[in-house]
PDB file of C-alpha atoms in Angstrom:
ATOM      1  CA  MET A1151      90.470  60.824 -35.203  1.00  0.00           C
ATOM      2  CA  LYS A1152      90.501  64.392 -33.458  1.00  0.00           C
ATOM      3  CA  ALA A1153      93.696  64.824 -35.105  1.00  0.00           C
ATOM      4  CA  PHE A1154      91.967  64.173 -38.755  1.00  0.00           C
ATOM      5  CA  TRP A1155      88.921  66.265 -37.938  1.00  0.00           C
ATOM      6  CA  SER A1156      90.992  69.181 -36.552  1.00  0.00           C
ATOM      7  CA  GLU A1157      93.066  69.243 -39.619  1.00  0.00           C
ATOM      8  CA  LEU A1158      89.930  69.752 -41.980  1.00  0.00           C
ATOM      9  CA  THR A1159      88.632  73.261 -42.697  1.00  0.00           C
ATOM     10  CA  GLU A1160      85.451  74.655 -41.634  1.00  0.00           C
ATOM     11  CA  ARG A1161      83.843  73.821 -44.933  1.00  0.00           C
ATOM     12  CA  GLU A1162      85.160  70.293 -45.230  1.00  0.00           C
ATOM     13  CA  ARG A1163      83.595  69.878 -41.636  1.00  0.00           C
ATOM     14  CA  LEU A1164      80.433  71.115 -42.759  1.00  0.00           C
ATOM     15  CA  LEU A1165      80.328  68.977 -45.816  1.00  0.00           C
ATOM     16  CA  ILE A1166      81.281  65.612 -43.963  1.00  0.00           C
ATOM     17  CA  SER A1167      78.627  66.531 -41.210  1.00  0.00           C
ATOM     18  CA  PHE A1168      75.727  67.131 -43.955  1.00  0.00           C
ATOM     19  CA  CYS A1169      76.901  63.870 -45.935  1.00  0.00           C
ATOM     20  CA  GLY A1170      76.516  61.967 -42.303  1.00  0.00           C
ATOM     21  CA  PHE A1171      73.206  63.431 -41.829  1.00  0.00           C
ATOM     22  CA  VAL A1172      71.832  62.384 -45.093  1.00  0.00           C
ATOM     23  CA  VAL A1173      73.387  58.924 -44.642  1.00  0.00           C
ATOM     24  CA  ALA A1174      71.559  58.709 -41.200  1.00  0.00           C
ATOM     25  CA  ILE A1175      68.124  59.732 -42.567  1.00  0.00           C
ATOM     26  CA  PHE A1176      68.668  57.339 -45.537  1.00  0.00           C
ATOM     27  CA  PHE A1177      69.122  54.502 -43.150  1.00  0.00           C
ATOM     28  CA  ILE A1178      66.150  55.509 -40.735  1.00  0.00           C
ATOM     29  CA  TYR A1179      63.958  55.431 -44.029  1.00  0.00           C
ATOM     30  CA  LEU A1180      65.437  52.375 -45.239  1.00  0.00           C
ATOM     31  CA  LEU A1181      65.279  50.195 -41.729  1.00  0.00           C
ATOM     32  CA  MET A1182      62.159  52.074 -40.350  1.00  0.00           C
ATOM     33  CA  ILE A1183      59.842  53.671 -42.563  1.00  0.00           C
ATOM     34  CA  ARG A1184      59.688  51.704 -45.353  1.00  0.00           C
ATOM     35  CA  PRO A1185      58.881  48.306 -43.918  1.00  0.00           C
ATOM     36  CA  LEU A1186      55.826  50.011 -42.421  1.00  0.00           C
ATOM     37  CA  PHE A1187      54.674  51.285 -45.733  1.00  0.00           C
ATOM     38  CA  GLU A1188      55.387  47.705 -47.150  1.00  0.00           C
ATOM     39  CA  LYS A1189      53.583  45.948 -44.333  1.00  0.00           C
ATOM     40  CA  GLU A1190      50.564  48.290 -44.784  1.00  0.00           C
ATOM     41  CA  GLN A1191      50.518  47.734 -48.280  1.00  0.00           C
ATOM     42  CA  ALA A1192      50.871  43.909 -47.829  1.00  0.00           C
ATOM     43  CA  SER A1193      47.759  44.260 -45.532  1.00  0.00           C
ATOM     44  CA  ARG A1194      45.539  45.991 -47.685  1.00  0.00           C
ATOM     45  CA  ARG A1195      46.300  43.587 -50.590  1.00  0.00           C
ATOM     46  CA  ALA A1196      45.471  40.463 -48.073  1.00  0.00           C
ATOM     47  CA  MET A1197      42.143  42.382 -47.155  1.00  0.00           C
ATOM     48  CA  GLU A1198      41.240  42.852 -50.987  1.00  0.00           C
ATOM     49  CA  ALA A1199      42.075  39.363 -51.585  1.00  0.00           C
ATOM     50  CA  GLU A1200      39.649  38.051 -48.753  1.00  0.00           C
ATOM     51  CA  LYS A1201      37.070  40.443 -50.057  1.00  0.00           C
ATOM     52  CA  ASP A1202      37.362  38.892 -53.565  1.00  0.00           C
ATOM     53  CA  ALA A1203      37.700  35.373 -52.158  1.00  0.00           C
ATOM     54  CA  TYR A1204      34.129  36.224 -50.316  1.00  0.00           C
ATOM     55  CA  SER A1205      32.556  37.562 -53.265  1.00  0.00           C
ATOM     56  CA  ARG A1206      33.564  34.420 -55.064  1.00  0.00           C
ATOM     57  CA  ILE A1207      32.007  31.991 -52.645  1.00  0.00           C
ATOM     58  CA  LEU A1208      28.924  34.174 -52.507  1.00  0.00           C
ATOM     59  CA  ASP A1209      28.504  33.918 -56.279  1.00  0.00           C
ATOM     60  CA  LEU A1210      29.407  30.278 -56.467  1.00  0.00           C
ATOM     61  CA  ALA A1211      26.551  29.491 -53.476  1.00  0.00           C
ATOM     62  CA  SER A1212      23.911  31.580 -55.265  1.00  0.00           C
ATOM     63  CA  LYS A1213      24.639  29.701 -58.521  1.00  0.00           C
ATOM     64  CA  ALA A1214      24.612  26.439 -56.566  1.00  0.00           C
ATOM     65  CA  GLU A1215      21.281  27.197 -55.183  1.00  0.00           C
ATOM     66  CA  ALA A1216      19.915  28.285 -58.498  1.00  0.00           C
ATOM     67  CA  SER A1217      20.956  25.083 -60.135  1.00  0.00           C
ATOM     68  CA  ARG A1218      19.187  23.075 -57.682  1.00  0.00           C
ATOM     69  CA  GLY A1219      16.063  25.164 -57.988  1.00  0.00           C
ATOM     70  CA  ILE A1220      16.370  26.521 -54.300  1.00  0.00           C
ATOM     71  CA  GLU A1221      15.132  29.780 -53.409  1.00  0.00           C
ATOM     72  CA  ARG A1222      16.135  31.681 -50.353  1.00  0.00           C
ATOM     73  CA  PRO A1223      13.344  32.337 -47.982  1.00  0.00           C
ATOM     74  CA  VAL A1224      12.293  35.980 -47.784  1.00  0.00           C
ATOM     75  CA  GLN A1225      12.828  36.801 -44.143  1.00  0.00           C
ATOM     76  CA  LYS A1226      11.110  39.509 -42.392  1.00  0.00           C
ATOM     77  CA  MET A1227      13.524  41.812 -40.795  1.00  0.00           C
ATOM     78  CA  GLU A1228      13.212  41.996 -37.132  1.00  0.00           C
ATOM     79  CA  ALA A1229      12.684  45.234 -35.370  1.00  0.00           C
ATOM     80  CA  VAL A1230      15.263  44.976 -32.302  1.00  0.00           C
ATOM     81  CA  ASP A1231      17.689  47.527 -30.744  1.00  0.00           C
ATOM     82  CA  LEU A1232      20.825  47.708 -32.890  1.00  0.00           C
ATOM     83  CA  ARG A1233      22.992  46.862 -29.823  1.00  0.00           C
ATOM     84  CA  GLU A1234      20.815  43.933 -29.184  1.00  0.00           C
ATOM     85  CA  ALA A1235      21.025  42.737 -32.681  1.00  0.00           C
ATOM     86  CA  ALA A1236      24.390  42.963 -32.925  1.00  0.00           C
ATOM     87  CA  THR A1237      24.879  41.037 -29.802  1.00  0.00           C
ATOM     88  CA  ILE A1238      22.305  38.122 -30.761  1.00  0.00           C
ATOM     89  CA  ALA A1239      24.317  38.060 -34.320  1.00  0.00           C
ATOM     90  CA  SER A1240      27.551  37.730 -32.713  1.00  0.00           C
ATOM     91  CA  LYS A1241      26.589  34.878 -30.318  1.00  0.00           C
ATOM     92  CA  GLU A1242      25.262  33.158 -33.508  1.00  0.00           C
ATOM     93  CA  THR A1243      28.637  33.670 -35.633  1.00  0.00           C
ATOM     94  CA  GLY A1244      30.921  33.168 -32.772  1.00  0.00           C
ATOM     95  CA  ILE A1245      32.147  36.650 -32.591  1.00  0.00           C
ATOM     96  CA  ALA A1246      33.260  38.280 -29.278  1.00  0.00           C
ATOM     97  CA  ILE A1247      32.291  41.994 -29.526  1.00  0.00           C
ATOM     98  CA  SER A1248      34.992  43.728 -27.264  1.00  0.00           C
ATOM     99  CA  ARG A1249      33.516  47.206 -27.103  1.00  0.00           C
ATOM    100  CA  ILE A1250      30.276  49.156 -27.911  1.00  0.00           C
ATOM    101  CA  GLN A1251      30.149  52.852 -28.609  1.00  0.00           C
ATOM    102  CA  PRO A1252      27.199  54.854 -29.204  1.00  0.00           C
ATOM    103  CA  GLY A1253      27.881  58.017 -31.570  1.00  0.00           C
ATOM    104  CA  LEU A1254      26.359  61.196 -31.409  1.00  0.00           C
ATOM    105  CA  ASP A1255      24.075  60.875 -34.196  1.00  0.00           C
ATOM    106  CA  GLY A1256      22.640  57.619 -33.190  1.00  0.00           C
ATOM    107  CA  ASP A1257      25.058  55.256 -35.084  1.00  0.00           C
ATOM    108  CA  VAL A1258      26.730  52.690 -33.001  1.00  0.00           C
ATOM    109  CA  SER A1259      30.502  51.335 -33.095  1.00  0.00           C
ATOM    110  CA  PHE A1260      31.438  47.653 -32.319  1.00  0.00           C
ATOM    111  CA  TRP A1261      34.899  46.576 -31.780  1.00  0.00           C
ATOM    112  CA  VAL A1262      36.014  43.066 -32.328  1.00  0.00           C
ATOM    113  CA  ASP A1263      39.405  41.871 -31.215  1.00  0.00           C
ATOM    114  CA  ALA A1264      39.950  38.443 -32.807  1.00  0.00           C
ATOM    115  CA  ALA A1265      37.777  36.773 -35.345  1.00  0.00           C
ATOM    116  CA  LYS A1266      37.990  34.702 -38.487  1.00  0.00           C
ATOM    117  CA  THR A1267      37.248  36.474 -41.813  1.00  0.00           C
ATOM    118  CA  ASP A1268      34.120  34.189 -42.422  1.00  0.00           C
ATOM    119  CA  GLN A1269      32.782  34.916 -39.055  1.00  0.00           C
ATOM    120  CA  ILE A1270      33.279  38.674 -39.506  1.00  0.00           C
ATOM    121  CA  PHE A1271      31.428  38.417 -43.044  1.00  0.00           C
ATOM    122  CA  ASN A1272      28.607  36.215 -41.819  1.00  0.00           C
ATOM    123  CA  TRP A1273      27.936  38.649 -38.935  1.00  0.00           C
ATOM    124  CA  LEU A1274      27.769  41.559 -41.045  1.00  0.00           C
ATOM    125  CA  LEU A1275      25.426  39.519 -43.632  1.00  0.00           C
ATOM    126  CA  LEU A1276      23.307  38.508 -40.620  1.00  0.00           C
ATOM    127  CA  MET A1277      23.157  42.314 -39.259  1.00  0.00           C
ATOM    128  CA  ASN A1278      22.146  43.307 -42.874  1.00  0.00           C
ATOM    129  CA  SER A1279      19.648  40.202 -43.850  1.00  0.00           C
ATOM    130  CA  ARG A1280      18.107  39.579 -40.553  1.00  0.00           C
ATOM    131  CA  TYR A1281      17.800  42.982 -38.885  1.00  0.00           C
ATOM    132  CA  GLY A1282      18.079  45.352 -42.210  1.00  0.00           C
ATOM    133  CA  ARG A1283      21.172  47.269 -40.367  1.00  0.00           C
ATOM    134  CA  GLN A1284      23.559  48.702 -42.570  1.00  0.00           C
ATOM    135  CA  VAL A1285      27.299  48.918 -41.829  1.00  0.00           C
ATOM    136  CA  LYS A1286      28.434  52.525 -42.371  1.00  0.00           C
ATOM    137  CA  LYS A1287      32.305  52.142 -41.894  1.00  0.00           C
ATOM    138  CA  VAL A1288      34.420  49.319 -41.497  1.00  0.00           C
ATOM    139  CA  SER A1289      38.241  49.024 -40.488  1.00  0.00           C
ATOM    140  CA  LEU A1290      39.834  45.775 -40.499  1.00  0.00           C
ATOM    141  CA  GLN A1291      43.522  44.669 -39.512  1.00  0.00           C
ATOM    142  CA  LYS A1292      45.078  41.197 -39.287  1.00  0.00           C
ATOM    143  CA  ASN A1293      46.303  40.442 -36.291  1.00  0.00           C
ATOM    144  CA  SER A1294      50.245  39.902 -36.109  1.00  0.00           C
ATOM    145  CA  GLY A1295      50.975  36.127 -35.679  1.00  0.00           C
ATOM    146  CA  SER A1296      47.696  34.859 -36.157  1.00  0.00           C
ATOM    147  CA  GLU A1297      45.153  34.370 -38.981  1.00  0.00           C
ATOM    148  CA  SER A1298      42.606  36.497 -37.219  1.00  0.00           C
ATOM    149  CA  LEU A1299      41.212  39.929 -37.847  1.00  0.00           C
ATOM    150  CA  ARG A1300      40.387  42.836 -35.472  1.00  0.00           C
ATOM    151  CA  GLY A1301      38.090  45.451 -36.815  1.00  0.00           C
ATOM    152  CA  GLN A1302      35.841  48.338 -35.949  1.00  0.00           C
ATOM    153  CA  PHE A1303      32.224  48.559 -37.378  1.00  0.00           C
ATOM    154  CA  GLU A1304      30.224  51.423 -37.315  1.00  0.00           C
ATOM    155  CA  PHE A1305      26.325  50.939 -37.937  1.00  0.00           C
ATOM    156  CA  VAL A1306      23.703  53.321 -38.975  1.00  0.00           C
ATOM    157  CA  GLY A1307      21.526  53.962 -36.074  1.00  0.00           C
ATOM    158  CA  GLU A1308      18.059  53.903 -37.467  1.00  0.00           C
ATOM    159  CA  ILE A1309      16.468  51.461 -39.837  1.00  0.00           C
ATOM    160  CA  LYS A1310      15.854  53.396 -43.219  1.00  0.00           C
TER     161      LYS A1310
END
């Protein structure tokens, strides 16, 4: 191999080195970067599908209640601290809050490491309907090797 390389001109060596570099970059993209983008897109599609399914379930539930003449009771919003409300709601829905972080603007972020989709949506629904707490920002990810989700939820600090 050394004999072959030494017989090449400087221009040929440079061209072969450049082609090797391009091939290496291509394989790095093909084997490392592209699968990451595909996994992220698959996660986004799965999250959108879960949101759509949840919306359909809510629509069907409201139609079923309307067809039976059932009216939802108007709940009076309870005035409790945001952290206390989240803790109570998490116990009722079976979610384990792993971390609570207050923000500078009065907002509070909650982290959940593993929960089912319906538990998360029920928790968010309970926080909104019973305590009047609006979620400001949600970040959800599917746990690898499991059907559970992990997420970060940022709630508005003051009731508006």
